[in-house]
Coordinates of C-alpha atoms in Angstrom, one line a residue:
Chain A
M13 CA -38.9 97.3 5.2
D14 CA -39.8 100.5 7.1
I15 CA -39.8 99.9 10.9
I16 CA -43.2 101.6 11.2
E17 CA -44.6 99.1 8.7
L18 CA -43.0 96.2 10.6
K19 CA -44.6 97.5 13.8
K20 CA -48.0 97.6 12.2
I21 CA -47.6 94.0 11.0
A22 CA -46.6 93.0 14.5
K23 CA -49.7 94.6 15.9
R24 CA -51.9 92.8 13.4
I25 CA -50.2 89.5 14.3
R26 CA -50.8 90.0 18.0
L27 CA -54.5 90.7 17.3
S28 CA -54.8 87.6 15.1
T29 CA -53.0 85.5 17.7
M30 CA -55.5 86.4 20.4
Q31 CA -58.5 86.1 18.1
M32 CA -57.3 82.6 17.2
L33 CA -56.8 81.7 20.9
E34 CA -60.3 83.1 21.8
K35 CA -61.9 81.0 19.1
A36 CA -59.9 77.9 19.9
G37 CA -60.4 78.2 23.7
T38 CA -57.1 76.4 24.1
G39 CA -53.5 77.1 23.4
H40 CA -50.4 79.0 24.6
P41 CA -50.6 82.8 24.5
G42 CA -47.5 83.9 26.6
G43 CA -44.8 82.5 24.4
A44 CA -46.7 83.2 21.2
L45 CA -46.7 86.9 22.1
S46 CA -43.0 87.1 23.1
M47 CA -41.6 86.2 19.7
V48 CA -43.8 88.3 17.4
E49 CA -41.1 90.8 16.4
I50 CA -38.6 88.0 15.8
L51 CA -41.0 86.2 13.4
V52 CA -42.1 89.3 11.7
T53 CA -38.5 90.4 11.0
L54 CA -37.6 87.0 9.7
Y55 CA -40.6 86.5 7.4
F56 CA -41.2 90.0 6.2
E57 CA -37.6 91.2 5.8
K58 CA -35.0 88.5 6.1
M59 CA -36.0 85.1 4.8
N60 CA -35.7 84.2 1.2
I61 CA -39.0 82.4 0.6
K62 CA -41.7 81.9 -1.9
P63 CA -45.1 81.6 -0.1
H64 CA -46.8 80.5 -3.3
E65 CA -44.3 77.7 -3.5
P66 CA -43.9 76.6 0.1
N67 CA -41.5 73.7 -0.7
W68 CA -39.2 75.7 -3.0
K69 CA -36.0 73.8 -2.7
Y70 CA -33.7 76.8 -2.2
R71 CA -35.8 78.6 0.4
D72 CA -34.5 79.6 3.8
R73 CA -35.9 77.3 6.5
L74 CA -37.4 78.1 9.9
I75 CA -37.9 75.6 12.6
L76 CA -40.1 76.7 15.5
S77 CA -38.6 74.4 18.1
K78 CA -40.9 75.9 20.8
G79 CA -43.9 74.5 18.8
H80 CA -46.5 75.4 21.4
G81 CA -45.9 79.1 20.5
N82 CA -47.5 78.4 17.1
P83 CA -50.5 80.8 17.1
S84 CA -48.4 83.8 16.2
Y85 CA -46.4 81.6 13.8
Y86 CA -49.6 80.6 12.0
A87 CA -50.7 84.3 11.9
V88 CA -47.4 85.3 10.3
L89 CA -47.6 82.5 7.7
S90 CA -51.1 83.5 6.8
E91 CA -50.2 87.2 6.6
K92 CA -47.4 86.1 4.2
G93 CA -50.0 84.3 2.1
Y94 CA -49.1 80.7 2.7
F95 CA -52.8 80.0 3.4
A96 CA -56.1 81.9 3.7
K97 CA -56.7 84.0 6.8
E98 CA -60.0 82.3 7.3
K99 CA -58.1 79.1 8.3
L100 CA -56.8 80.9 11.4
S101 CA -60.2 80.5 13.1
T102 CA -59.9 76.7 12.9
L103 CA -56.8 76.5 15.1
R104 CA -56.7 73.2 17.1
Q105 CA -60.0 72.1 15.8
Y106 CA -60.8 68.7 14.3
G107 CA -59.9 68.6 10.6
S108 CA -57.9 71.9 10.7
I109 CA -54.7 72.4 8.8
L110 CA -53.6 74.3 12.0
Q111 CA -52.7 71.5 14.5
G112 CA -52.1 72.1 18.2
H113 CA -48.4 71.9 17.4
P114 CA -46.7 72.7 14.0
D115 CA -47.2 69.9 11.4
M116 CA -45.2 70.1 8.2
N117 CA -47.5 67.7 6.5
T118 CA -50.7 69.7 7.1
T119 CA -49.7 73.4 7.1
P120 CA -48.1 75.1 4.1
G121 CA -45.0 77.0 5.1
V122 CA -44.2 74.9 8.2
D123 CA -40.7 73.5 7.5
M124 CA -40.7 71.0 10.3
S125 CA -43.1 69.4 12.7
T126 CA -42.3 70.2 16.3
G127 CA -43.9 69.9 19.7
S128 CA -41.6 67.6 21.7
L129 CA -39.2 70.2 23.0
G130 CA -35.5 70.3 22.5
Q131 CA -35.4 68.7 19.0
G132 CA -35.4 71.7 16.7
L133 CA -31.7 72.6 16.8
S134 CA -30.6 69.1 15.8
I135 CA -32.9 69.2 12.9
G136 CA -31.6 72.6 12.0
C137 CA -28.1 71.3 12.0
G138 CA -29.2 68.5 9.6
M139 CA -30.7 71.1 7.2
A140 CA -27.6 73.3 7.4
I141 CA -25.3 70.4 6.8
A142 CA -27.4 69.4 3.7
A143 CA -27.0 73.0 2.4
H144 CA -23.2 72.7 2.8
M145 CA -23.1 69.3 1.1
Q146 CA -25.2 70.6 -1.8
H147 CA -23.2 73.8 -2.0
E148 CA -26.4 75.7 -1.7
K149 CA -26.9 79.1 -0.1
F150 CA -30.1 78.7 1.8
R151 CA -30.1 79.6 5.5
V152 CA -31.6 77.8 8.5
Y153 CA -33.3 79.6 11.4
V154 CA -34.2 77.8 14.6
I155 CA -36.3 79.5 17.4
V156 CA -36.1 77.9 20.8
G157 CA -37.8 78.8 24.0
D158 CA -35.6 79.4 27.1
G159 CA -37.3 76.7 29.2
E160 CA -36.7 74.3 26.3
L161 CA -33.0 74.7 27.0
D162 CA -33.5 72.4 30.0
E163 CA -33.5 69.6 27.4
G164 CA -30.0 68.0 27.0
Q165 CA -30.4 67.4 23.3
N166 CA -29.9 71.1 22.6
W167 CA -26.4 71.0 24.1
E168 CA -25.5 68.0 21.9
A169 CA -26.7 70.0 18.9
L170 CA -24.7 73.1 19.9
M171 CA -21.5 71.0 19.7
S172 CA -22.4 69.5 16.3
A173 CA -23.1 73.0 14.8
V174 CA -19.6 74.1 15.7
K175 CA -18.0 70.9 14.6
Y176 CA -19.6 71.2 11.1
K177 CA -18.9 75.0 11.0
L178 CA -22.6 75.8 10.3
D179 CA -22.4 79.5 9.6
N180 CA -25.6 79.1 7.7
L181 CA -27.5 78.3 10.9
T182 CA -28.9 80.9 13.2
L183 CA -30.3 80.0 16.6
I184 CA -32.7 82.5 18.2
V185 CA -33.5 82.1 21.9
D186 CA -36.8 83.7 22.8
Y187 CA -35.5 84.6 26.3
N188 CA -38.7 85.6 28.1
K189 CA -37.3 84.1 31.4
L190 CA -40.5 82.2 32.2
Q191 CA -41.7 78.6 31.7
I192 CA -44.8 76.7 33.0
N193 CA -43.6 76.3 36.6
G194 CA -42.2 79.8 37.0
S195 CA -39.0 81.5 36.2
N196 CA -36.3 79.7 34.3
E197 CA -33.9 80.2 37.2
D198 CA -36.3 78.7 39.8
V199 CA -37.2 75.7 37.6
M200 CA -33.7 74.7 36.7
G201 CA -31.3 77.6 36.0
I202 CA -30.1 78.2 32.5
A203 CA -28.1 81.4 33.2
P204 CA -25.6 82.6 32.2
L205 CA -26.8 81.8 28.7
D206 CA -24.3 84.1 26.8
K207 CA -21.3 82.6 28.6
K208 CA -22.6 79.1 28.0
F209 CA -23.1 79.6 24.3
A210 CA -19.7 81.3 24.1
A211 CA -18.1 78.4 25.9
F212 CA -19.6 76.2 23.2
N213 CA -17.7 78.4 20.6
W214 CA -20.8 80.0 19.1
N215 CA -20.9 83.6 17.9
V216 CA -23.2 85.2 20.6
I217 CA -25.3 88.3 20.1
R218 CA -27.6 89.6 22.7
I219 CA -30.5 91.9 21.8
N220 CA -33.8 93.4 22.8
G221 CA -36.1 90.9 21.1
H222 CA -38.9 93.4 20.6
D223 CA -36.7 96.0 18.9
F224 CA -36.8 95.6 15.1
R225 CA -33.5 97.4 14.6
D226 CA -31.8 95.1 17.1
I227 CA -33.3 92.0 15.5
R228 CA -32.4 93.2 12.0
N229 CA -28.8 94.0 12.9
A230 CA -28.3 90.8 14.7
L231 CA -29.6 88.8 11.7
E232 CA -27.3 90.7 9.5
M233 CA -24.3 90.0 11.7
A234 CA -25.3 86.3 11.8
C235 CA -25.2 86.3 8.0
S236 CA -21.8 87.9 7.7
T237 CA -20.2 85.6 10.3
S238 CA -18.3 82.8 8.6
G239 CA -17.0 79.5 9.9
R240 CA -19.3 79.2 12.9
P241 CA -22.9 79.4 13.9
T242 CA -24.6 82.4 15.6
V243 CA -27.0 82.5 18.5
I244 CA -29.1 85.5 19.0
I245 CA -30.2 85.7 22.6
A246 CA -33.3 87.8 22.4
D247 CA -34.5 89.3 25.7
T248 CA -38.2 89.3 25.4
I249 CA -41.3 89.7 27.6
K250 CA -43.7 86.8 27.9
G251 CA -47.2 87.9 27.1
K252 CA -45.8 91.1 25.4
G253 CA -48.4 93.6 24.3
I254 CA -51.1 92.7 26.7
S255 CA -50.7 94.6 30.0
F256 CA -52.0 92.0 32.4
M257 CA -50.3 89.1 30.7
E258 CA -46.8 90.5 30.6
N259 CA -44.2 88.7 32.7
N260 CA -46.8 86.4 34.3
P261 CA -46.1 82.7 33.9
I262 CA -49.8 81.8 34.4
W263 CA -50.4 82.9 30.8
H264 CA -48.0 80.2 29.4
G265 CA -50.9 77.9 28.5
K266 CA -54.0 79.6 29.9
I267 CA -56.8 81.1 28.0
P268 CA -58.3 84.4 29.3
D269 CA -62.0 84.6 30.2
R270 CA -64.6 86.7 28.3
V271 CA -64.0 89.9 30.3
Q272 CA -60.3 89.6 29.9
F273 CA -60.6 89.1 26.2
E274 CA -62.7 92.3 25.9
K275 CA -59.8 94.1 27.7
I276 CA -57.3 92.4 25.4
F277 CA -59.1 93.5 22.2
R278 CA -59.5 97.0 23.5
E279 CA -55.8 97.2 24.1
L280 CA -54.8 95.6 20.8
E281 CA -57.4 97.3 18.6
G282 CA -56.7 100.6 20.2
D283 CA -53.1 100.2 19.1
I284 CA -54.1 99.6 15.5
Chain B
M18 CA -18.1 30.7 5.5
P19 CA -21.2 33.0 5.6
K20 CA -20.6 36.6 6.2
A21 CA -21.6 38.4 9.4
M22 CA -24.6 40.5 8.7
R23 CA -23.0 43.7 10.0
D24 CA -20.1 43.1 7.6
V25 CA -22.6 42.9 4.8
F26 CA -24.1 46.2 6.1
G27 CA -20.7 47.9 5.8
E28 CA -20.1 46.5 2.4
T29 CA -23.5 47.5 1.1
L30 CA -23.1 51.0 2.4
C31 CA -19.9 51.3 0.4
E32 CA -21.7 50.2 -2.7
L33 CA -24.3 52.9 -2.1
K34 CA -21.8 55.7 -2.1
E35 CA -22.5 56.2 -5.8
N36 CA -25.9 57.6 -4.8
P37 CA -25.0 61.3 -4.0
K38 CA -28.0 61.6 -1.7
I39 CA -26.8 59.0 0.8
V40 CA -25.4 60.3 4.1
V41 CA -24.2 57.9 6.8
L42 CA -24.5 59.0 10.4
D43 CA -22.6 57.3 13.2
A44 CA -22.8 57.7 17.0
D45 CA -19.2 56.6 17.8
L46 CA -19.9 52.9 17.2
G47 CA -18.9 52.8 13.5
S48 CA -16.2 50.2 14.1
A49 CA -18.7 47.8 15.6
T50 CA -21.6 48.6 13.2
R51 CA -19.2 48.7 10.2
A52 CA -20.6 52.1 9.3
L53 CA -16.9 53.3 9.4
K54 CA -16.4 51.4 6.1
F55 CA -18.4 54.1 4.4
K56 CA -16.1 56.8 5.9
D57 CA -13.2 55.1 4.1
V58 CA -14.8 55.4 0.7
C59 CA -16.9 58.6 1.2
P60 CA -15.7 60.8 4.0
E61 CA -17.6 63.8 2.7
R62 CA -20.9 62.2 3.4
F63 CA -20.1 60.5 6.7
L64 CA -21.1 62.2 9.9
D65 CA -19.7 61.2 13.2
I66 CA -22.2 62.8 15.6
G67 CA -20.5 61.4 18.7
I68 CA -22.2 59.6 21.6
A69 CA -25.5 61.5 21.0
E70 CA -28.1 59.3 19.4
Q71 CA -30.9 61.8 19.9
N72 CA -29.0 64.5 18.1
M73 CA -28.0 62.0 15.4
V74 CA -31.7 61.2 14.7
G75 CA -32.6 64.9 14.7
I76 CA -29.8 65.7 12.2
A77 CA -30.9 62.8 10.0
A78 CA -34.4 64.2 10.1
G79 CA -33.1 67.7 8.9
L80 CA -31.0 66.1 6.2
S81 CA -34.0 64.2 4.9
T82 CA -36.1 67.3 4.4
C83 CA -33.4 68.7 2.1
D84 CA -33.5 65.7 -0.3
M85 CA -30.7 63.7 1.2
I86 CA -31.2 60.0 2.3
P87 CA -29.7 59.7 5.8
I88 CA -28.8 56.4 7.3
A89 CA -28.5 56.7 11.1
T90 CA -26.6 53.8 12.6
T91 CA -25.8 52.5 16.0
F92 CA -26.8 49.6 18.3
S93 CA -30.6 48.8 18.2
V94 CA -31.0 49.5 21.9
F95 CA -29.8 53.1 21.4
I96 CA -31.5 54.0 18.2
T97 CA -34.9 52.6 19.2
G98 CA -34.7 53.3 22.9
R99 CA -32.5 56.3 23.7
A100 CA -33.8 58.2 20.7
F101 CA -37.4 56.9 20.7
D102 CA -39.0 60.3 21.1
Q103 CA -37.0 61.7 18.2
V104 CA -37.9 58.7 16.1
R105 CA -41.6 58.9 17.0
N106 CA -42.2 62.6 17.0
T107 CA -39.9 63.8 14.4
V108 CA -39.0 61.0 12.0
A109 CA -42.2 58.9 12.0
H110 CA -44.8 61.7 12.6
G111 CA -43.2 63.7 9.8
N112 CA -43.1 60.5 7.6
L113 CA -39.5 61.5 6.9
N114 CA -37.2 59.6 4.6
V115 CA -34.8 58.5 7.3
K116 CA -33.3 55.0 7.6
L117 CA -32.6 53.8 11.1
V118 CA -30.2 50.9 11.4
G119 CA -29.4 48.9 14.5
T120 CA -26.7 46.3 14.0
H121 CA -26.6 44.8 17.5
N122 CA -29.8 43.4 18.8
G123 CA -31.2 40.4 20.7
V124 CA -29.0 38.2 22.9
C125 CA -26.5 37.7 20.1
V126 CA -24.9 41.0 21.1
G127 CA -23.4 38.6 23.6
Y128 CA -20.7 39.7 26.1
D129 CA -21.9 43.3 26.5
G130 CA -25.0 42.0 28.4
A131 CA -28.5 43.3 29.1
T132 CA -27.9 47.0 28.6
H133 CA -26.8 46.5 25.0
E134 CA -29.2 43.7 24.0
A135 CA -32.3 45.1 22.5
V136 CA -35.1 42.5 23.0
E137 CA -38.0 45.0 22.5
D138 CA -36.9 47.0 19.5
I139 CA -39.2 45.4 17.0
A140 CA -42.1 46.0 19.3
L141 CA -41.2 49.6 19.8
M142 CA -40.7 50.4 16.1
R143 CA -43.7 48.3 15.0
S144 CA -46.0 50.3 17.3
V145 CA -45.1 53.6 15.6
P146 CA -47.3 54.8 12.7
N147 CA -45.6 55.2 9.3
M148 CA -42.6 53.1 10.3
V149 CA -41.4 50.1 8.1
V150 CA -39.6 47.4 10.1
L151 CA -37.3 45.0 8.3
V152 CA -35.4 42.1 9.9
P153 CA -33.2 40.2 7.4
A154 CA -32.4 36.5 7.9
D155 CA -29.0 36.1 6.2
A156 CA -26.3 38.0 4.4
K157 CA -28.1 38.2 1.0
E158 CA -31.3 39.3 2.6
T159 CA -29.4 42.0 4.6
E160 CA -28.0 43.4 1.3
M161 CA -31.4 43.3 -0.4
A162 CA -33.3 44.8 2.6
I163 CA -30.8 47.7 2.8
K164 CA -31.3 48.4 -0.9
A165 CA -35.1 48.1 -0.6
A166 CA -35.1 50.5 2.4
I167 CA -33.1 53.1 0.3
A168 CA -35.5 52.7 -2.6
Y169 CA -38.5 53.2 -0.4
K170 CA -39.5 56.7 0.5
G171 CA -40.3 57.0 4.2
P172 CA -39.0 55.9 7.6
V173 CA -37.5 52.4 7.9
Y174 CA -36.0 50.6 10.9
L175 CA -33.6 47.9 9.9
R176 CA -32.6 45.3 12.5
I177 CA -29.4 43.8 11.4
S178 CA -27.7 41.2 13.5
R179 CA -24.0 41.4 14.4
I180 CA -23.4 37.7 13.8
A181 CA -23.2 35.4 10.8
V182 CA -25.8 32.8 10.1
P183 CA -26.0 30.1 7.4
D184 CA -26.8 31.4 3.9
I185 CA -30.4 30.8 3.0
H186 CA -30.8 32.8 -0.1
G187 CA -29.0 32.6 -3.5
D188 CA -27.6 35.4 -5.4
D189 CA -30.8 35.8 -7.5
Y190 CA -32.9 36.5 -4.4
K191 CA -35.3 39.4 -4.7
F192 CA -36.7 41.0 -1.7
C193 CA -39.8 43.2 -1.6
I194 CA -41.1 45.2 1.3
G195 CA -44.4 43.7 2.4
K196 CA -43.8 40.2 1.1
G197 CA -43.0 37.1 3.1
E198 CA -41.4 34.0 1.7
V199 CA -42.1 30.3 1.9
L200 CA -38.8 28.5 2.3
R201 CA -40.3 25.0 2.9
D202 CA -43.7 23.6 2.2
G203 CA -45.4 21.3 4.7
T204 CA -48.9 20.8 5.8
D205 CA -48.6 19.7 9.5
V206 CA -47.5 23.0 10.9
A207 CA -46.0 26.3 9.8
I208 CA -43.0 27.8 11.5
I209 CA -43.1 31.6 10.8
S210 CA -39.7 33.1 11.6
T211 CA -37.6 36.2 11.3
G212 CA -34.0 37.3 11.4
I213 CA -31.3 35.0 12.6
M214 CA -33.9 32.5 13.8
T215 CA -35.0 31.6 10.3
S216 CA -31.9 29.3 9.7
R217 CA -32.7 27.6 13.0
A218 CA -36.3 27.2 11.9
I219 CA -35.1 25.4 8.7
E220 CA -32.8 23.2 10.9
A221 CA -35.8 22.4 13.1
A222 CA -38.0 21.5 10.0
E223 CA -35.3 19.2 8.7
I224 CA -35.2 17.3 12.1
L225 CA -39.0 17.2 12.3
L226 CA -39.2 15.6 8.8
K227 CA -37.2 12.7 10.1
D228 CA -40.0 12.2 12.7
G229 CA -42.5 12.4 9.9
V230 CA -43.7 15.9 10.7
H231 CA -44.0 18.1 7.5
A232 CA -43.4 21.7 8.5
S233 CA -43.7 24.8 6.4
V234 CA -41.1 27.4 7.1
V235 CA -42.0 31.0 6.3
N236 CA -39.5 33.8 6.5
I237 CA -40.8 37.2 7.4
C238 CA -38.2 40.0 6.8
S239 CA -40.8 42.7 6.3
I240 CA -42.4 42.7 9.8
K241 CA -44.2 45.9 8.9
P242 CA -45.9 46.0 6.5
I243 CA -46.5 42.3 6.9
D244 CA -47.7 39.8 4.3
R245 CA -51.2 39.2 5.7
K246 CA -52.2 37.2 2.7
L247 CA -49.4 34.7 3.0
I248 CA -49.8 34.3 6.7
V249 CA -53.6 33.5 6.4
E250 CA -52.8 31.1 3.5
V251 CA -50.3 29.1 5.5
A252 CA -52.6 29.1 8.6
K253 CA -55.4 27.7 6.4
R254 CA -53.1 25.0 5.0
T255 CA -51.3 23.9 8.2
K256 CA -53.8 24.8 11.0
R257 CA -51.0 25.3 13.5
I258 CA -48.5 28.1 13.7
V259 CA -45.2 28.5 15.6
T260 CA -43.6 31.9 15.5
V261 CA -39.9 32.3 16.1
E262 CA -37.9 35.4 16.9
E263 CA -34.9 36.6 18.8
H264 CA -37.0 39.2 20.6
T265 CA -39.5 39.4 23.4
I266 CA -42.7 37.6 22.6
I267 CA -44.5 40.8 23.6
G268 CA -45.1 42.9 20.5
G269 CA -42.8 41.3 18.0
L270 CA -43.4 38.9 15.1
G271 CA -45.6 36.5 17.1
S272 CA -47.8 39.4 18.1
A273 CA -48.0 40.6 14.5
V274 CA -49.0 37.1 13.3
S275 CA -51.6 36.8 16.1
E276 CA -53.1 40.1 15.3
I277 CA -53.9 38.9 11.8
L278 CA -54.9 35.3 12.5
S279 CA -57.1 36.0 15.5
V280 CA -59.3 38.1 13.2
E281 CA -59.0 36.3 9.9
W282 CA -58.3 32.6 10.6
P283 CA -58.0 31.7 14.2
V284 CA -55.6 28.7 14.7
P285 CA -53.5 27.6 17.7
I286 CA -50.2 29.5 17.9
R287 CA -47.0 28.8 20.0
F288 CA -44.4 31.5 20.5
V289 CA -40.7 30.9 20.5
G290 CA -39.0 34.1 21.8
I291 CA -37.7 35.8 24.8
N292 CA -40.1 35.4 27.7
D293 CA -40.4 38.9 29.1
E294 CA -36.9 39.1 30.5
F295 CA -33.6 41.0 29.9
G296 CA -30.6 39.5 28.3
T297 CA -27.3 38.8 30.0
S298 CA -23.6 38.4 29.2
G299 CA -22.2 35.4 27.5
A300 CA -21.3 33.9 24.2
P301 CA -24.2 34.2 21.6
E302 CA -24.6 30.4 21.3
V303 CA -24.7 30.0 25.1
L304 CA -27.4 32.7 25.3
L305 CA -29.5 31.3 22.5
E306 CA -29.6 28.1 24.6
K307 CA -30.4 29.9 27.8
Y308 CA -33.3 31.9 26.2
K309 CA -34.6 28.8 24.5
L310 CA -33.9 30.0 21.0
T311 CA -32.6 26.9 19.3
A312 CA -33.9 24.4 16.8
K313 CA -34.6 22.1 19.8
D314 CA -36.9 24.7 21.3
I315 CA -38.7 25.2 18.0
I316 CA -39.2 21.4 17.8
R317 CA -40.5 21.4 21.3
A318 CA -43.0 24.1 20.5
V319 CA -44.2 22.1 17.4
K320 CA -44.6 19.0 19.4
S321 CA -46.6 20.8 22.1
F322 CA -49.7 20.9 19.8

């Protein structure tokens, strides 16, 4: 797809994301905004999917391990046609198909329920192993947050992906450097991520996570790597696209006030 | 000689290899759980995940969404405790077709001591929505419960003892999830029992008969869903209940029975089980004595009415 077209979609997704959060009055803007380009490239260019047949057996799978980032994920699924756009305004409300964290049993297109952090990569390994056992070609994508890498289960899963030679598994780290309590490095210290993944024998690619060409090329390289899994460390900006939210950890799980939302929509609508 | 239930587990797994959807996962305890037997006959669908139970349960969850039937195996304390969040949030919440098998549980783990003796696993698994909990009482029921768990679509926790107990069931025994079974009929009291304690309940009933006490013995392998109808029926008939389990009395079979009868047919109940304490090291028979889990203790409970 044309990069200009992808950029237009990303802008629409950011606008939808903030509209959803305004309506819900609760949720996580920062990490939803940092992974927009990654989601758009995957769903609009890369993944082999059939939105009208969400459970198609041979589809590529995506696990949003950082489940709290789901507003932009839901916006992308809706834009792809998995469900009606009107549903977006029901985010987090009683009876909604759009739960506070992704729920595979209520939302068409969600391949795995997540929310308790650090579990997505193990699940992705299981799906990728199934593909190998069944001699099927589908690919598995897992998006993790950087703060989520504090969870030890990730590092167990990193080893198993190498053991089982899961070249059909791609891990994408939304590396926006911030988590609830502040910077990753102040909270626990996950750097140097590239060296750590390399030491676990993964194929490591580092990119600008807001650059569509970078994302596209990295995903291509992941596909053409055989015998081992690939991790794409995507340098991103938490709160990307909204001037006063960028790189500020307070917007991890905080909802702007009315005046701030007016500014947000002026910025985002002005873009479109 | 009756077979150890874990041996039956290993043998039944081997039988299941003909089903191409079955995948057996092990967390480096396959020699103890007998899961390694499956590796001998079907190495391509055996996954040794290493000492990483949380990862094992996650991988099982992923496999299940791709039309495989994963059986994740280790000791009960690790699969229900170490990996509880993975079981709750991924497997049970997603209602995934994952089978969780713990082969070492209760004080019959024996010499390994408290850290390896799950005495709360039934309570943990029973409290999680969507989860089916099965606790077989002998070799034949172990085989049938495993097969029933595979035939059922959804999450199941199977508590299989490492030890051997006397055979209760014949070759023609049929097990059905959600059904209990009356092993002996008596009208003075009903002993409702699960797992390895059921053979001890029968032993107690036989001794009681010599004293002129006619006890029913009800075996409950399917702790969740539980056979409410049968439990109410026996309560109506016998008016006194003793529950028996190799598990803490908090949240296990006794609690499940009480939850039903306190609403539907209140009768006095006595609980034979572990009294809110950890296990310890020792021979299984010695520990069953220490934790008051023998026929003698069941008889004492019956006579306390």
